[in-house]
C-alpha atoms as an extended CHARMM CRD file, in Angstrom:
* protein
*
       137  EXT
         1         1  UNK       CA              0.0000000000        0.0000000000        0.0000000000  PROA      1               0.0000000000
         2         2  UNK       CA              2.7400000000        2.5050000000        0.9170000000  PROA      2               0.0000000000
         3         3  UNK       CA              4.7050000000        1.6160000000       -2.1880000000  PROA      3               0.0000000000
         4         4  UNK       CA              1.7530000000        2.0260000000       -4.5420000000  PROA      4               0.0000000000
         5         5  UNK       CA              0.3530000000        5.3270000000       -3.3040000000  PROA      5               0.0000000000
         6         6  UNK       CA              3.2470000000        7.1820000000       -1.7190000000  PROA      6               0.0000000000
         7         7  UNK       CA              6.2900000000        5.4590000000       -3.2480000000  PROA      7               0.0000000000
         8         8  UNK       CA              7.5870000000        4.6160000000        0.2510000000  PROA      8               0.0000000000
         9         9  UNK       CA              9.4670000000        1.5010000000        1.3070000000  PROA      9               0.0000000000
        10        10  UNK       CA             10.4190000000        0.1940000000        4.7290000000  PROA      10              0.0000000000
        11        11  UNK       CA             13.3060000000       -1.8110000000        6.1150000000  PROA      11              0.0000000000
        12        12  UNK       CA             13.2410000000       -2.6110000000        9.8100000000  PROA      12              0.0000000000
        13        13  UNK       CA             13.6180000000       -5.1640000000       12.5590000000  PROA      13              0.0000000000
        14        14  UNK       CA             10.9310000000       -7.3160000000       14.1270000000  PROA      14              0.0000000000
        15        15  UNK       CA             10.6180000000       -8.8300000000       17.5750000000  PROA      15              0.0000000000
        16        16  UNK       CA             10.4420000000      -12.5940000000       17.8920000000  PROA      16              0.0000000000
        17        17  UNK       CA              7.2150000000      -12.6160000000       19.9200000000  PROA      17              0.0000000000
        18        18  UNK       CA              4.9270000000      -11.7210000000       16.9910000000  PROA      18              0.0000000000
        19        19  UNK       CA              2.3670000000      -14.4300000000       16.2800000000  PROA      19              0.0000000000
        20        20  UNK       CA              2.5030000000      -13.7960000000       12.5190000000  PROA      20              0.0000000000
        21        21  UNK       CA              6.1210000000      -15.0180000000       12.2740000000  PROA      21              0.0000000000
        22        22  UNK       CA              6.4270000000      -18.7110000000       11.3700000000  PROA      22              0.0000000000
        23        23  UNK       CA              8.0260000000      -20.8430000000       14.1170000000  PROA      23              0.0000000000
        24        24  UNK       CA             10.7280000000      -22.0790000000       11.7060000000  PROA      24              0.0000000000
        25        25  UNK       CA             12.0520000000      -18.5210000000       11.5180000000  PROA      25              0.0000000000
        26        26  UNK       CA             12.4190000000      -18.1820000000       15.2950000000  PROA      26              0.0000000000
        27        27  UNK       CA             13.6990000000      -21.6230000000       16.2960000000  PROA      27              0.0000000000
        28        28  UNK       CA             17.4620000000      -21.2430000000       16.7490000000  PROA      28              0.0000000000
        29        29  UNK       CA             18.2830000000      -24.7710000000       17.8920000000  PROA      29              0.0000000000
        30        30  UNK       CA             18.0440000000      -26.3450000000       14.4470000000  PROA      30              0.0000000000
        31        31  UNK       CA             19.7000000000      -23.4880000000       12.5640000000  PROA      31              0.0000000000
        32        32  UNK       CA             23.3940000000      -23.4650000000       11.7080000000  PROA      32              0.0000000000
        33        33  UNK       CA             25.3470000000      -20.2470000000       12.2030000000  PROA      33              0.0000000000
        34        34  UNK       CA             25.4960000000      -17.6190000000        9.4400000000  PROA      34              0.0000000000
        35        35  UNK       CA             22.4360000000      -18.8950000000        7.5900000000  PROA      35              0.0000000000
        36        36  UNK       CA             19.4590000000      -16.9850000000        6.2520000000  PROA      36              0.0000000000
        37        37  UNK       CA             15.8330000000      -17.7940000000        5.5430000000  PROA      37              0.0000000000
        38        38  UNK       CA             13.5160000000      -15.6670000000        3.4110000000  PROA      38              0.0000000000
        39        39  UNK       CA              9.7340000000      -15.4820000000        3.0630000000  PROA      39              0.0000000000
        40        40  UNK       CA              7.9180000000      -13.4150000000        0.4430000000  PROA      40              0.0000000000
        41        41  UNK       CA              4.3320000000      -12.1590000000        0.4630000000  PROA      41              0.0000000000
        42        42  UNK       CA              2.4930000000       -9.2380000000       -1.1840000000  PROA      42              0.0000000000
        43        43  UNK       CA              5.6330000000       -7.2900000000       -2.0960000000  PROA      43              0.0000000000
        44        44  UNK       CA              7.2400000000       -7.7520000000        1.3200000000  PROA      44              0.0000000000
        45        45  UNK       CA             10.2100000000       -9.8310000000        2.3900000000  PROA      45              0.0000000000
        46        46  UNK       CA             10.7240000000      -11.3950000000        5.8020000000  PROA      46              0.0000000000
        47        47  UNK       CA             14.3140000000      -12.3160000000        6.6150000000  PROA      47              0.0000000000
        48        48  UNK       CA             15.7580000000      -14.2650000000        9.4800000000  PROA      48              0.0000000000
        49        49  UNK       CA             19.5370000000      -14.3960000000        9.8910000000  PROA      49              0.0000000000
        50        50  UNK       CA             21.3890000000      -16.4840000000       12.4570000000  PROA      50              0.0000000000
        51        51  UNK       CA             24.7190000000      -14.6920000000       13.1630000000  PROA      51              0.0000000000
        52        52  UNK       CA             25.7180000000      -17.0360000000       15.9950000000  PROA      52              0.0000000000
        53        53  UNK       CA             24.3280000000      -19.9470000000       17.9350000000  PROA      53              0.0000000000
        54        54  UNK       CA             20.9900000000      -19.2890000000       19.6980000000  PROA      54              0.0000000000
        55        55  UNK       CA             20.6200000000      -15.7990000000       18.1970000000  PROA      55              0.0000000000
        56        56  UNK       CA             18.2630000000      -14.7230000000       15.4230000000  PROA      56              0.0000000000
        57        57  UNK       CA             17.8500000000      -11.3680000000       13.6890000000  PROA      57              0.0000000000
        58        58  UNK       CA             14.4610000000      -10.7290000000       12.0770000000  PROA      58              0.0000000000
        59        59  UNK       CA             14.0820000000       -8.0790000000        9.3890000000  PROA      59              0.0000000000
        60        60  UNK       CA             11.1980000000       -7.0170000000        7.1720000000  PROA      60              0.0000000000
        61        61  UNK       CA             11.5800000000       -5.1190000000        3.9060000000  PROA      61              0.0000000000
        62        62  UNK       CA              9.3560000000       -3.8360000000        1.1400000000  PROA      62              0.0000000000
        63        63  UNK       CA             12.3810000000       -2.5540000000       -0.7620000000  PROA      63              0.0000000000
        64        64  UNK       CA             14.2510000000       -5.8230000000       -1.3540000000  PROA      64              0.0000000000
        65        65  UNK       CA             12.7140000000       -8.7580000000       -3.2120000000  PROA      65              0.0000000000
        66        66  UNK       CA             15.6680000000      -11.1200000000       -3.6880000000  PROA      66              0.0000000000
        67        67  UNK       CA             17.7650000000      -13.3410000000       -1.4430000000  PROA      67              0.0000000000
        68        68  UNK       CA             21.1120000000      -11.7990000000       -2.4040000000  PROA      68              0.0000000000
        69        69  UNK       CA             24.0190000000      -11.9890000000        0.0030000000  PROA      69              0.0000000000
        70        70  UNK       CA             26.5650000000       -9.2380000000        0.2690000000  PROA      70              0.0000000000
        71        71  UNK       CA             29.8950000000      -10.3730000000       -1.2340000000  PROA      71              0.0000000000
        72        72  UNK       CA             31.7630000000       -7.8890000000        0.9850000000  PROA      72              0.0000000000
        73        73  UNK       CA             30.5540000000       -9.6120000000        4.1660000000  PROA      73              0.0000000000
        74        74  UNK       CA             33.0270000000      -12.4560000000        3.6270000000  PROA      74              0.0000000000
        75        75  UNK       CA             32.4760000000      -15.6210000000        5.6150000000  PROA      75              0.0000000000
        76        76  UNK       CA             29.4440000000      -14.1760000000        7.4280000000  PROA      76              0.0000000000
        77        77  UNK       CA             27.3380000000      -14.3350000000        4.2360000000  PROA      77              0.0000000000
        78        78  UNK       CA             25.1180000000      -11.4880000000        5.3840000000  PROA      78              0.0000000000
        79        79  UNK       CA             22.0390000000      -10.8230000000        3.2640000000  PROA      79              0.0000000000
        80        80  UNK       CA             21.8440000000       -7.5370000000        1.3930000000  PROA      80              0.0000000000
        81        81  UNK       CA             18.7870000000       -6.5050000000        3.4540000000  PROA      81              0.0000000000
        82        82  UNK       CA             20.8220000000       -6.7550000000        6.6660000000  PROA      82              0.0000000000
        83        83  UNK       CA             23.8050000000       -4.7880000000        5.3520000000  PROA      83              0.0000000000
        84        84  UNK       CA             21.4290000000       -2.1160000000        3.9960000000  PROA      84              0.0000000000
        85        85  UNK       CA             19.6720000000       -1.8570000000        7.3690000000  PROA      85              0.0000000000
        86        86  UNK       CA             23.0010000000       -1.5830000000        9.2160000000  PROA      86              0.0000000000
        87        87  UNK       CA             24.2020000000        1.1420000000        6.8460000000  PROA      87              0.0000000000
        88        88  UNK       CA             21.0730000000        3.2340000000        7.4320000000  PROA      88              0.0000000000
        89        89  UNK       CA             21.0040000000        3.0580000000       11.2190000000  PROA      89              0.0000000000
        90        90  UNK       CA             22.9520000000        5.5800000000       13.1850000000  PROA      90              0.0000000000
        91        91  UNK       CA             23.6350000000        6.4910000000       16.7880000000  PROA      91              0.0000000000
        92        92  UNK       CA             22.7000000000       10.1000000000       16.0740000000  PROA      92              0.0000000000
        93        93  UNK       CA             19.0140000000        9.5630000000       15.3070000000  PROA      93              0.0000000000
        94        94  UNK       CA             17.7980000000       11.2980000000       18.5090000000  PROA      94              0.0000000000
        95        95  UNK       CA             19.5860000000       14.4530000000       17.3920000000  PROA      95              0.0000000000
        96        96  UNK       CA             18.0200000000       14.1540000000       13.9430000000  PROA      96              0.0000000000
        97        97  UNK       CA             14.5800000000       13.6910000000       15.4920000000  PROA      97              0.0000000000
        98        98  UNK       CA             15.1400000000       16.7620000000       17.6840000000  PROA      98              0.0000000000
        99        99  UNK       CA             16.1000000000       18.9420000000       14.7050000000  PROA      99              0.0000000000
       100       100  UNK       CA             13.0970000000       17.7190000000       12.7300000000  PROA      100             0.0000000000
       101       101  UNK       CA             10.8660000000       18.5740000000       15.6650000000  PROA      101             0.0000000000
       102       102  UNK       CA             12.3590000000       22.0770000000       15.8050000000  PROA      102             0.0000000000
       103       103  UNK       CA             11.7860000000       22.4460000000       12.0720000000  PROA      103             0.0000000000
       104       104  UNK       CA              8.1140000000       21.4750000000       12.3900000000  PROA      104             0.0000000000
       105       105  UNK       CA              7.6560000000       23.8570000000       15.3290000000  PROA      105             0.0000000000
       106       106  UNK       CA              9.2560000000       26.7020000000       13.3910000000  PROA      106             0.0000000000
       107       107  UNK       CA              7.1140000000       26.0360000000       10.3380000000  PROA      107             0.0000000000
       108       108  UNK       CA              3.9260000000       25.9290000000       12.4200000000  PROA      108             0.0000000000
       109       109  UNK       CA              4.8460000000       29.2070000000       14.1390000000  PROA      109             0.0000000000
       110       110  UNK       CA              5.4980000000       30.8560000000       10.7870000000  PROA      110             0.0000000000
       111       111  UNK       CA              2.1790000000       29.6810000000        9.3380000000  PROA      111             0.0000000000
       112       112  UNK       CA              0.2120000000       30.8580000000       12.3880000000  PROA      112             0.0000000000
       113       113  UNK       CA              2.0190000000       34.2080000000       12.4250000000  PROA      113             0.0000000000
       114       114  UNK       CA              1.3600000000       34.7820000000        8.7020000000  PROA      114             0.0000000000
       115       115  UNK       CA             -2.2880000000       33.8680000000        9.1710000000  PROA      115             0.0000000000
       116       116  UNK       CA             -2.6670000000       36.3180000000       12.0880000000  PROA      116             0.0000000000
       117       117  UNK       CA             -0.8480000000       39.2230000000       10.3990000000  PROA      117             0.0000000000
       118       118  UNK       CA             -2.3110000000       38.7390000000        6.9290000000  PROA      118             0.0000000000
       119       119  UNK       CA             -0.1720000000       41.3280000000        5.1090000000  PROA      119             0.0000000000
       120       120  UNK       CA              3.1020000000       40.0160000000        6.5360000000  PROA      120             0.0000000000
       121       121  UNK       CA              5.6310000000       39.6070000000        3.7020000000  PROA      121             0.0000000000
       122       122  UNK       CA              8.7210000000       37.8400000000        5.0140000000  PROA      122             0.0000000000
       123       123  UNK       CA             10.8550000000       34.8430000000        4.2640000000  PROA      123             0.0000000000
       124       124  UNK       CA             10.6350000000       31.9370000000        6.6980000000  PROA      124             0.0000000000
       125       125  UNK       CA             14.3900000000       32.0050000000        7.2140000000  PROA      125             0.0000000000
       126       126  UNK       CA             14.2670000000       35.6200000000        8.4270000000  PROA      126             0.0000000000
       127       127  UNK       CA             11.2900000000       34.8190000000       10.6420000000  PROA      127             0.0000000000
       128       128  UNK       CA             13.2100000000       31.9560000000       12.2970000000  PROA      128             0.0000000000
       129       129  UNK       CA             16.2580000000       34.1820000000       12.8050000000  PROA      129             0.0000000000
       130       130  UNK       CA             14.0880000000       36.8010000000       14.5190000000  PROA      130             0.0000000000
       131       131  UNK       CA             12.5820000000       34.1510000000       16.8060000000  PROA      131             0.0000000000
       132       132  UNK       CA             16.0600000000       32.8300000000       17.6670000000  PROA      132             0.0000000000
       133       133  UNK       CA             17.3060000000       36.3280000000       18.5080000000  PROA      133             0.0000000000
       134       134  UNK       CA             14.2300000000       37.1210000000       20.5890000000  PROA      134             0.0000000000
       135       135  UNK       CA             14.4330000000       33.9310000000       22.6350000000  PROA      135             0.0000000000
       136       136  UNK       CA             18.1740000000       34.0800000000       23.3370000000  PROA      136             0.0000000000
       137       137  UNK       CA             18.4280000000       37.7170000000       24.4030000000  PROA      137             0.0000000000
């Protein structure tokens, strides 16, 4: 649905306690290390990767539709979905979320101010600079 209407895709992790996940994907006792299993349905891919004994990583993706492994992962034979997910995650996401929140707040303030003043002709950048100066002094 997201792909068709909004051209959006997702890649993310899943928890093992979801009832929709087949038991073969969660059972770690019968799985050798560094193996992957894929399931495909309605444009989505479910991946389970066993990096070491008794550990499973579950990923879901609407972007990837093949079971390719990354040749750069060497002996680990990591699937492309996993290497893509690891490349996109970052330890600085709280800072990014904070700046996005500030951006939304600034945009909302600008829209409300323009609506109240009516004849106000200013650029948003100048408006934000004026707010920053007024709040810091």
